[in-house]
CSV table of C-alpha atoms in Angstrom, one decimal:
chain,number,residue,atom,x,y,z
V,1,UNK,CA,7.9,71.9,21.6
V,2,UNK,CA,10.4,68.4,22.4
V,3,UNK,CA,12.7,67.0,19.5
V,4,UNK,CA,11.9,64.7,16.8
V,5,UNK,CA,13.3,62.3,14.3
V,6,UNK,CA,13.2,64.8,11.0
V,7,UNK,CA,11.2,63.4,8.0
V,8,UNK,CA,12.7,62.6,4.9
V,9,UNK,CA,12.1,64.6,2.2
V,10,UNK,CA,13.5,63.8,-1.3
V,11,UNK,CA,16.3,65.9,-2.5
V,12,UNK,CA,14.4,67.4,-5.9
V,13,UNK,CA,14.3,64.8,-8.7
V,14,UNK,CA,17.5,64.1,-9.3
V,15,UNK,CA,18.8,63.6,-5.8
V,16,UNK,CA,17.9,61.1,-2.6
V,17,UNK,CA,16.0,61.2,0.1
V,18,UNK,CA,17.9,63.6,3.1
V,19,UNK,CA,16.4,64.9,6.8
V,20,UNK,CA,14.0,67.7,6.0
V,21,UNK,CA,16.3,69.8,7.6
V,22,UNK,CA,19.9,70.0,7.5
V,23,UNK,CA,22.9,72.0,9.5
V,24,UNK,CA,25.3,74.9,7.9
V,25,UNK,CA,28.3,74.5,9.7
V,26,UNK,CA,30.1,77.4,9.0
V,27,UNK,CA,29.5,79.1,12.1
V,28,UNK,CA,31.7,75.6,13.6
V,29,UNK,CA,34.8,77.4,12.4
V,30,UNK,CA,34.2,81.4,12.5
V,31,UNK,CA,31.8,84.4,11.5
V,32,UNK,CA,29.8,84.5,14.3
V,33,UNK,CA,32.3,84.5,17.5
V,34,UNK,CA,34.2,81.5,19.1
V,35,UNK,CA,33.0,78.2,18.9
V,36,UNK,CA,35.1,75.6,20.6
V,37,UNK,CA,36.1,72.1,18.5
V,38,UNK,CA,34.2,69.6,21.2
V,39,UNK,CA,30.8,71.3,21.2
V,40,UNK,CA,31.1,71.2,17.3
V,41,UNK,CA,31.3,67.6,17.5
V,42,UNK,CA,28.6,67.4,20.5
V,43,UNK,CA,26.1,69.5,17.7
V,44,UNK,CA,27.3,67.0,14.6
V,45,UNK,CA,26.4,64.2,16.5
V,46,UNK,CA,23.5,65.3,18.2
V,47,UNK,CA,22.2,66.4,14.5
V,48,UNK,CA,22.5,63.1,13.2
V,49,UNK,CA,20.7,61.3,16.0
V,50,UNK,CA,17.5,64.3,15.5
V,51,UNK,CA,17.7,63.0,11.6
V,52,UNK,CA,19.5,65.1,9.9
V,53,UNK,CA,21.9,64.3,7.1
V,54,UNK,CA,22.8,66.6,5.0
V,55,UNK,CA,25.8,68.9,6.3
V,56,UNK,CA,26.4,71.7,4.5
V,57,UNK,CA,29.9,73.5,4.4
V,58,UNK,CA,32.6,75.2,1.9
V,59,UNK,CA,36.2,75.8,1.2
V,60,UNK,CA,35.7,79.5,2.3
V,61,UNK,CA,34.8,79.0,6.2
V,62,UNK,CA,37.9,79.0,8.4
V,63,UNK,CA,40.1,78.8,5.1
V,64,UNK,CA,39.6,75.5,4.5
V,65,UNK,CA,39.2,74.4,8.4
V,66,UNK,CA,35.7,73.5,8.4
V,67,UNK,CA,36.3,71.1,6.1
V,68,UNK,CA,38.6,69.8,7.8
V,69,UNK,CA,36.9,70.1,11.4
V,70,UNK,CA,34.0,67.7,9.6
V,71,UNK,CA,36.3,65.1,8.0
V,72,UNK,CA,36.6,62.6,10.9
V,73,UNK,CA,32.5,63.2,11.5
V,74,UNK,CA,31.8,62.5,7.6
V,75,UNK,CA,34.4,59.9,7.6
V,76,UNK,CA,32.9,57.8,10.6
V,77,UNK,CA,29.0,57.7,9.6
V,78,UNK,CA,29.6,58.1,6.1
V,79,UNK,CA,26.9,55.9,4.7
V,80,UNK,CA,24.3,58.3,6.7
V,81,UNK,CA,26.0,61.6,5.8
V,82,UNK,CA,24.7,63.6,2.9
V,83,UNK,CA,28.3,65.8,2.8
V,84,UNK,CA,27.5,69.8,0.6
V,85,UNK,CA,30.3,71.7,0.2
V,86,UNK,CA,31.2,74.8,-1.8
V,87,UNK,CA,33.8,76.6,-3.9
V,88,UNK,CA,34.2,79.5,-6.0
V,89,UNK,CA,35.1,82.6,-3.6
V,90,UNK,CA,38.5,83.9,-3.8
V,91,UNK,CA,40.1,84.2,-0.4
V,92,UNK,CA,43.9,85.5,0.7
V,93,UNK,CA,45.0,83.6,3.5
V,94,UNK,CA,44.7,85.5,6.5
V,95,UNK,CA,42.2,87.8,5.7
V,96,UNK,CA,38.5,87.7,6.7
V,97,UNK,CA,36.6,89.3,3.8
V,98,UNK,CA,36.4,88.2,-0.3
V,99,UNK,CA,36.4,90.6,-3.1
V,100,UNK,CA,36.6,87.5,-5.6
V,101,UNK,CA,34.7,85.2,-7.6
V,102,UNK,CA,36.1,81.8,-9.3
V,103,UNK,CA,34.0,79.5,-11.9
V,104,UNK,CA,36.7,78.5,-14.5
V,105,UNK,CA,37.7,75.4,-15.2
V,106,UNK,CA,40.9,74.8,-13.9
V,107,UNK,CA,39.9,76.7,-10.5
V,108,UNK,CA,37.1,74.0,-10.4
V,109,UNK,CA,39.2,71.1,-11.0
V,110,UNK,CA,42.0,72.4,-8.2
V,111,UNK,CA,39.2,73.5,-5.5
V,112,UNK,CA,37.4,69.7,-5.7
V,113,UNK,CA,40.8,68.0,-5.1
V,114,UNK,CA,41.5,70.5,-2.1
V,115,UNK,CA,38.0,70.0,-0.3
V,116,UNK,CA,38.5,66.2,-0.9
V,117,UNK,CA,42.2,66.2,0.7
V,118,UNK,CA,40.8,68.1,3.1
V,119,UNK,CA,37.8,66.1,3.7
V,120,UNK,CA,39.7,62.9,3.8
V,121,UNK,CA,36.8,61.5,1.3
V,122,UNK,CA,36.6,60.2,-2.5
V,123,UNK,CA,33.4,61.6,-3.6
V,124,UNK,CA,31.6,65.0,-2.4
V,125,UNK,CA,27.9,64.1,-2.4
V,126,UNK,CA,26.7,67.7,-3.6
V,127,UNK,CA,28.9,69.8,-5.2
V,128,UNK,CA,28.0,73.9,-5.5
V,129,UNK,CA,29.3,77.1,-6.8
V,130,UNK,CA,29.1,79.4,-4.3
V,131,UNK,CA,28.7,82.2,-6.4
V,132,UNK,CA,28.6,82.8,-10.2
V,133,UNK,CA,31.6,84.2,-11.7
V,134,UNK,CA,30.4,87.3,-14.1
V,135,UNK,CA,33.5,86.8,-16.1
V,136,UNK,CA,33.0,83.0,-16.8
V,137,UNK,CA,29.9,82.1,-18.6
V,138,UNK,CA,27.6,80.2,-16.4
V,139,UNK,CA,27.3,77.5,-18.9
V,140,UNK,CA,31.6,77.1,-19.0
V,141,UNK,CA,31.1,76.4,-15.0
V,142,UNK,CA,28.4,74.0,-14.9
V,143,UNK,CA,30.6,72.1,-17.5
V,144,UNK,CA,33.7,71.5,-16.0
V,145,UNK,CA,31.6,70.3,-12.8
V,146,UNK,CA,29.6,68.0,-14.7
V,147,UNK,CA,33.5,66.7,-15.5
V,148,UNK,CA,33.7,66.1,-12.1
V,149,UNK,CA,30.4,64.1,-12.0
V,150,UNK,CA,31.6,62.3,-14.4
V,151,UNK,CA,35.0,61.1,-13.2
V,152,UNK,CA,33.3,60.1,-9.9
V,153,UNK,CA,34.8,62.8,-7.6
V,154,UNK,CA,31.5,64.5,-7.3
V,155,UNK,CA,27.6,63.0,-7.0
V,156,UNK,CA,25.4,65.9,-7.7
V,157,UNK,CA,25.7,69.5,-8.8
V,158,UNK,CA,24.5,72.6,-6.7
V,159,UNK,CA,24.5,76.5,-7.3
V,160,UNK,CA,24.0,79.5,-4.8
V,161,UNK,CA,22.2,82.9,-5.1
V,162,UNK,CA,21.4,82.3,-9.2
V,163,UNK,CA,17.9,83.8,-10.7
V,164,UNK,CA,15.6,81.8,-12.2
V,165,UNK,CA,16.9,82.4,-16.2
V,166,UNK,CA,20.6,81.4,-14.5
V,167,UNK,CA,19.4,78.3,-13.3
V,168,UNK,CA,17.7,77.3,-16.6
V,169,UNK,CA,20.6,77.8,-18.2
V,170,UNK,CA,23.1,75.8,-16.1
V,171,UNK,CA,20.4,73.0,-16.2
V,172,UNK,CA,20.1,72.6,-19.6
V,173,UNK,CA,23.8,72.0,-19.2
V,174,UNK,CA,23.9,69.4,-16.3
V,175,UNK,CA,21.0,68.7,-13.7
V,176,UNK,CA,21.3,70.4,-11.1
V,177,UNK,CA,20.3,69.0,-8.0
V,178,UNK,CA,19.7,71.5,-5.4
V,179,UNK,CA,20.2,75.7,-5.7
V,180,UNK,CA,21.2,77.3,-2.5
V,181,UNK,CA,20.0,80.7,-1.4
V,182,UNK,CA,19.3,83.1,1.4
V,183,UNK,CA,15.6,82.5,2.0
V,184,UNK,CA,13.5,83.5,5.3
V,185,UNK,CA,10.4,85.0,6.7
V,186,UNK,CA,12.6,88.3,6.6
V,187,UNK,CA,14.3,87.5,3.3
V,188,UNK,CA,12.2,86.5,0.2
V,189,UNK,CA,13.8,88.2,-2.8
V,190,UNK,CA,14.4,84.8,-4.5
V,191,UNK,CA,10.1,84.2,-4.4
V,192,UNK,CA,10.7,86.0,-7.8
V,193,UNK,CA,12.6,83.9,-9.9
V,194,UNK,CA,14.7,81.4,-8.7
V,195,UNK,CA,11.6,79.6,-6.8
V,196,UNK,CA,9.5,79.4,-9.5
V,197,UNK,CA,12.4,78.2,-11.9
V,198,UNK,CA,13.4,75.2,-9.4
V,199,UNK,CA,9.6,74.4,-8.8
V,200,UNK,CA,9.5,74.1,-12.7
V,201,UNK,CA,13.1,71.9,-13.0
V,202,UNK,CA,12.5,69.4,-9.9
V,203,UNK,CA,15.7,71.4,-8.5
V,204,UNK,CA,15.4,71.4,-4.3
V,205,UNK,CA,15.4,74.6,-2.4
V,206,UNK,CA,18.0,75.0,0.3
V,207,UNK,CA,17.5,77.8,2.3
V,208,UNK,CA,20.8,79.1,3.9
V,209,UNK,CA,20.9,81.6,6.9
V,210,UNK,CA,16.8,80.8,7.3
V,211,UNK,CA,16.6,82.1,10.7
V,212,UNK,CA,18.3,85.8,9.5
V,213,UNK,CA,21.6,85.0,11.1
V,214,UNK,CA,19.5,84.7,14.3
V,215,UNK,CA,17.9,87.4,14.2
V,216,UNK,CA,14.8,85.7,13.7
V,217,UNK,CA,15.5,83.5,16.9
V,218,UNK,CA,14.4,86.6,19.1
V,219,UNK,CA,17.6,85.7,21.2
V,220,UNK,CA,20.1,87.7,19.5
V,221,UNK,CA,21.5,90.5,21.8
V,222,UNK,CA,21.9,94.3,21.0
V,223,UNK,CA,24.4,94.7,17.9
V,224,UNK,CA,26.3,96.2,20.5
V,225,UNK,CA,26.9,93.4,22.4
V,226,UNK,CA,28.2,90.8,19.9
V,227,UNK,CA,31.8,90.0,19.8
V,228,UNK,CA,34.5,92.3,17.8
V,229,UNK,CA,34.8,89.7,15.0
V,230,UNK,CA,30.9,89.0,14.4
V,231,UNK,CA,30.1,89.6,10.8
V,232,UNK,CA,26.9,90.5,11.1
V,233,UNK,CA,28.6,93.8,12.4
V,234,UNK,CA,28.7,94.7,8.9
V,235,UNK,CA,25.6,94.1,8.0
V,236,UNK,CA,23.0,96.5,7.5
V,237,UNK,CA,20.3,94.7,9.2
V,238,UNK,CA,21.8,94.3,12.6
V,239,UNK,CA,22.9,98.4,12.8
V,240,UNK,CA,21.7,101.2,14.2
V,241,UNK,CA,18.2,102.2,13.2
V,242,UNK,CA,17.4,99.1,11.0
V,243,UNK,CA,18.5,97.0,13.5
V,244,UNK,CA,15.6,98.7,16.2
V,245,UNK,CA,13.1,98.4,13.5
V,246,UNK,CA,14.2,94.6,12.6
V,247,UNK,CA,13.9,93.8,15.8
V,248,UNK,CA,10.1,95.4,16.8
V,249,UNK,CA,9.2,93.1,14.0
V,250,UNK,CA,9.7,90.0,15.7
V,251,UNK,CA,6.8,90.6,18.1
V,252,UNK,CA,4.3,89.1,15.8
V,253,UNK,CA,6.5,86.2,15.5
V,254,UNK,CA,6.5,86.0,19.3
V,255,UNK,CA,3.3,86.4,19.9
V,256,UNK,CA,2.9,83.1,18.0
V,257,UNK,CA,5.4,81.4,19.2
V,258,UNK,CA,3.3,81.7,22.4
V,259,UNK,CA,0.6,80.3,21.2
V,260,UNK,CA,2.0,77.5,20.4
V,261,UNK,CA,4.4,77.5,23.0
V,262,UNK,CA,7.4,77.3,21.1
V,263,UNK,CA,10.6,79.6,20.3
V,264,UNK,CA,10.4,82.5,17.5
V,265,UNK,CA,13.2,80.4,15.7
V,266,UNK,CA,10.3,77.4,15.5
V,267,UNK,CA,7.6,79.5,14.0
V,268,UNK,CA,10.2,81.0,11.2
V,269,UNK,CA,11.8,77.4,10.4
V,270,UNK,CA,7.9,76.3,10.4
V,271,UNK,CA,7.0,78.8,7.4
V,272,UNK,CA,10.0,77.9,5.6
V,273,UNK,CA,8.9,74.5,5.7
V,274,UNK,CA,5.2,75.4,4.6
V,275,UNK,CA,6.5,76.8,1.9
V,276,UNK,CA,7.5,73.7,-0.2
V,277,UNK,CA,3.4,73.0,-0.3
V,278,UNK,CA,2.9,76.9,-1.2
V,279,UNK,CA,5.5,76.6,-4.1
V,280,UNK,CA,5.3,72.6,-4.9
V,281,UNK,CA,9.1,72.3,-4.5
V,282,UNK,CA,11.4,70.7,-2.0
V,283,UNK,CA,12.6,73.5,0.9
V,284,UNK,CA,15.4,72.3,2.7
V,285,UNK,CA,16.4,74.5,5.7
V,286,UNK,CA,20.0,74.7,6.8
V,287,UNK,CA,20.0,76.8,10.5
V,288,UNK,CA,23.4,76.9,11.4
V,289,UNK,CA,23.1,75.3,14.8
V,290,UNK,CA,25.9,75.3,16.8
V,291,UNK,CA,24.7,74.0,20.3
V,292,UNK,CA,23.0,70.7,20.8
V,293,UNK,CA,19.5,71.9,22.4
V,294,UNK,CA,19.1,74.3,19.8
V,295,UNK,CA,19.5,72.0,17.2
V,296,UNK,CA,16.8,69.8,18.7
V,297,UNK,CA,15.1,72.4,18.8
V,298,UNK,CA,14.9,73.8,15.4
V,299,UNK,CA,14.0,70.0,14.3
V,300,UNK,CA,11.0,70.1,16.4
V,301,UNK,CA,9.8,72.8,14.1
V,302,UNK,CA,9.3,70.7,11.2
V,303,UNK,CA,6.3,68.9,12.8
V,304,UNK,CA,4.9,72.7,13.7
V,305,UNK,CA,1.9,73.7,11.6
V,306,UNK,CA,0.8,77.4,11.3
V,307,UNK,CA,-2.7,78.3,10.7
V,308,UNK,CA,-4.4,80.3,7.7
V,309,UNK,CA,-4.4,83.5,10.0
V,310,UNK,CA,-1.0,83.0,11.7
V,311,UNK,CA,0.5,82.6,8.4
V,312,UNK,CA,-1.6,85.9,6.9
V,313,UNK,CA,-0.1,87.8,10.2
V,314,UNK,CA,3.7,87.1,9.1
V,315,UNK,CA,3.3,87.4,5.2
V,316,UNK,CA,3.9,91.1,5.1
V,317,UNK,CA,6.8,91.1,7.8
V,318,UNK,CA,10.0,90.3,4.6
V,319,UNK,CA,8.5,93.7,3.0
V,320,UNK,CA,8.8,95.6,6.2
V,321,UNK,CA,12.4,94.6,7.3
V,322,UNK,CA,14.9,97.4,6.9
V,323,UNK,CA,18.7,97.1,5.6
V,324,UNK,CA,19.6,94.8,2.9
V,325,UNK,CA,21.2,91.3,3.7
V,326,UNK,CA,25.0,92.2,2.7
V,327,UNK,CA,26.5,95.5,2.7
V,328,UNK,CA,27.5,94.8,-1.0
V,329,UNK,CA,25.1,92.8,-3.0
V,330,UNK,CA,26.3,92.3,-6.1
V,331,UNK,CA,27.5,89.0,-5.9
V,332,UNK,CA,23.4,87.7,-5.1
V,333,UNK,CA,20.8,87.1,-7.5
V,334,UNK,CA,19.1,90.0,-6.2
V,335,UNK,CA,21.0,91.7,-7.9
V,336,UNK,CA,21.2,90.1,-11.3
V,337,UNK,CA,17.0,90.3,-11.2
């Protein structure tokens, strides 16, 4: 399939209209092996000409460097850039995992002005929390950011990886424009309560890592073969036997890729997008693109439909897929459900 110009699609009720697909950009600064600074801003660009505009990034990748690696990009089209960004995990300089979660006020009020400094912007366009604090009521979070909505520093409010009963909650506090979660053809734990509660709240659905850290892509080598500092080293999905058995899956999404002569990555971004009629909510894929082609690529899948049978042949593939997405999930809704 050739590149398009991405729909619009409207960002829930509350927020506007953004490309029906958008980029994570974490990758741009680490996690998944060297990226260099010029292709970054080859991909940015190159996003923004395919349609997309909403970036998605957070104070946690790089330490703080993606944000700043996006600043000049946001700063110079900033009347077409829909800018995300995140805060919330706890990070010591210098070290690459996070055993720490943040949501009270006063860490709210110092991460915005960091990410803004950093930035080099007066008002974040959606605003998350990138994971719910357990020893902060969720209702004491959403508050001090709806302080920040108020004094202009922040345009809408966002949460990642809540349940369904979470989200109510932090809505009846301040809308909330979009929640944030892992959600794929091999990942579909929030199809139990967090879908349904956005569907009923006019809440968007962004769907992070939607092509299973490229797993889904059908391109990613033998766990073996990634670089020392990959992440998804340390995930259960992409090791040993689970990562053999992960792997055989992706034959039924090849064998309709070929059909409709297209990549793997295609067919799993075009479910993901099939499900906002299946659910009657906004889906807002974020693939975290970091080459140009491949970025065209993924946008072509928006204009992909699937048929009845192709889309019976990959609904029991999530319930088949071994390992679960983190090595520790209790910071995820999953485990809250």
């Amino acid at each position: 399939m050739s590149a398009l110009t991405l729909p619009a699609v409207p960002l829930g009720t509350s927020g506007p209209s953004v490309g029906a697909q958008g980029l994570g950009c974490m990758g741009f600064s680490e996690f998944y092996g060297p990226s260099a600074p010029a292709q970054a801003q080859e991909t940015l660009r190159a996003a923004l000409d395919a349609g997309v505009t909403m970036f998605d990034t957070a104070d946690l990748y790089g330490h703080g460097e993606n944000e700043v690696l996006l600043g000049p990009f946001v700063r110079a089209h900033r009347e077409r850039v829909f800018l995300a960004t995140k805060f919330g995990i706890v990070r010591q300089p210098g070290q690459r995992t996070w055993n720490r979660v943040r949501g009270d006020r006063a860490y709210v009020r110092q991460c915005v002005d960091a990410s803004l400094k950093r930035l080099g912007i007066d008002t974040i366009d959606l605003y998350y929390a990138h994971r719910r604090d357990p020893s902060v009521p969720l209702e004491e979070t959403v508050g001090a950011m709806a302080e920040l909505v108020q004094e202009g520093k922040v345009h809408h409010l966002g949460l990642c990886e809540v349940t369904g009963p979470e989200l109510r909650a932090a809505h009846a506090v301040h809308p909330i424009t979009a929640l944030q979660s892992e959600w794929s053809l091999f990942s579909r734990d929030v199809e139990t309560s967090a879908v349904p509660a956005a569907a009923e709240l006019g809440v968007a659905f962004v769907a992070y890592s939607p092509l299973g850290r490229g797993l889904l892509t059908g391109a990613l080598p033998d766990s073996s073969e990634l670089n020392a500092d990959d992440a998804r080293l340390t995930m259960p999905r992409f090791t040993g036997e689970h990562a053999h058995t992960n792997y055989a899956l992706l034959e039924t999404v090849r064998a309709i890729a070929a059909d409709h002569a297209a990549t793997p990555a295609q067919i799993a971004l075009a479910w993901l997008h099939r499900q906002s009629h299946v659910h009657s909510l906004t889906v807002l894929p974020i693939p975290g693109s970091r080459r140009s082609a491949r970025l065209r690529e993924n946008a072509a899948a928006a204009a992909l439909a699937l048929s009845a049978a192709e889309l019976a042949a990959l609904e029991p593939l999530a319930a088949q897929v071994a390992g679960a997405r983190y090595a520790d999930m209790s910071n995820t809704a999953a485990a809250r459900e």
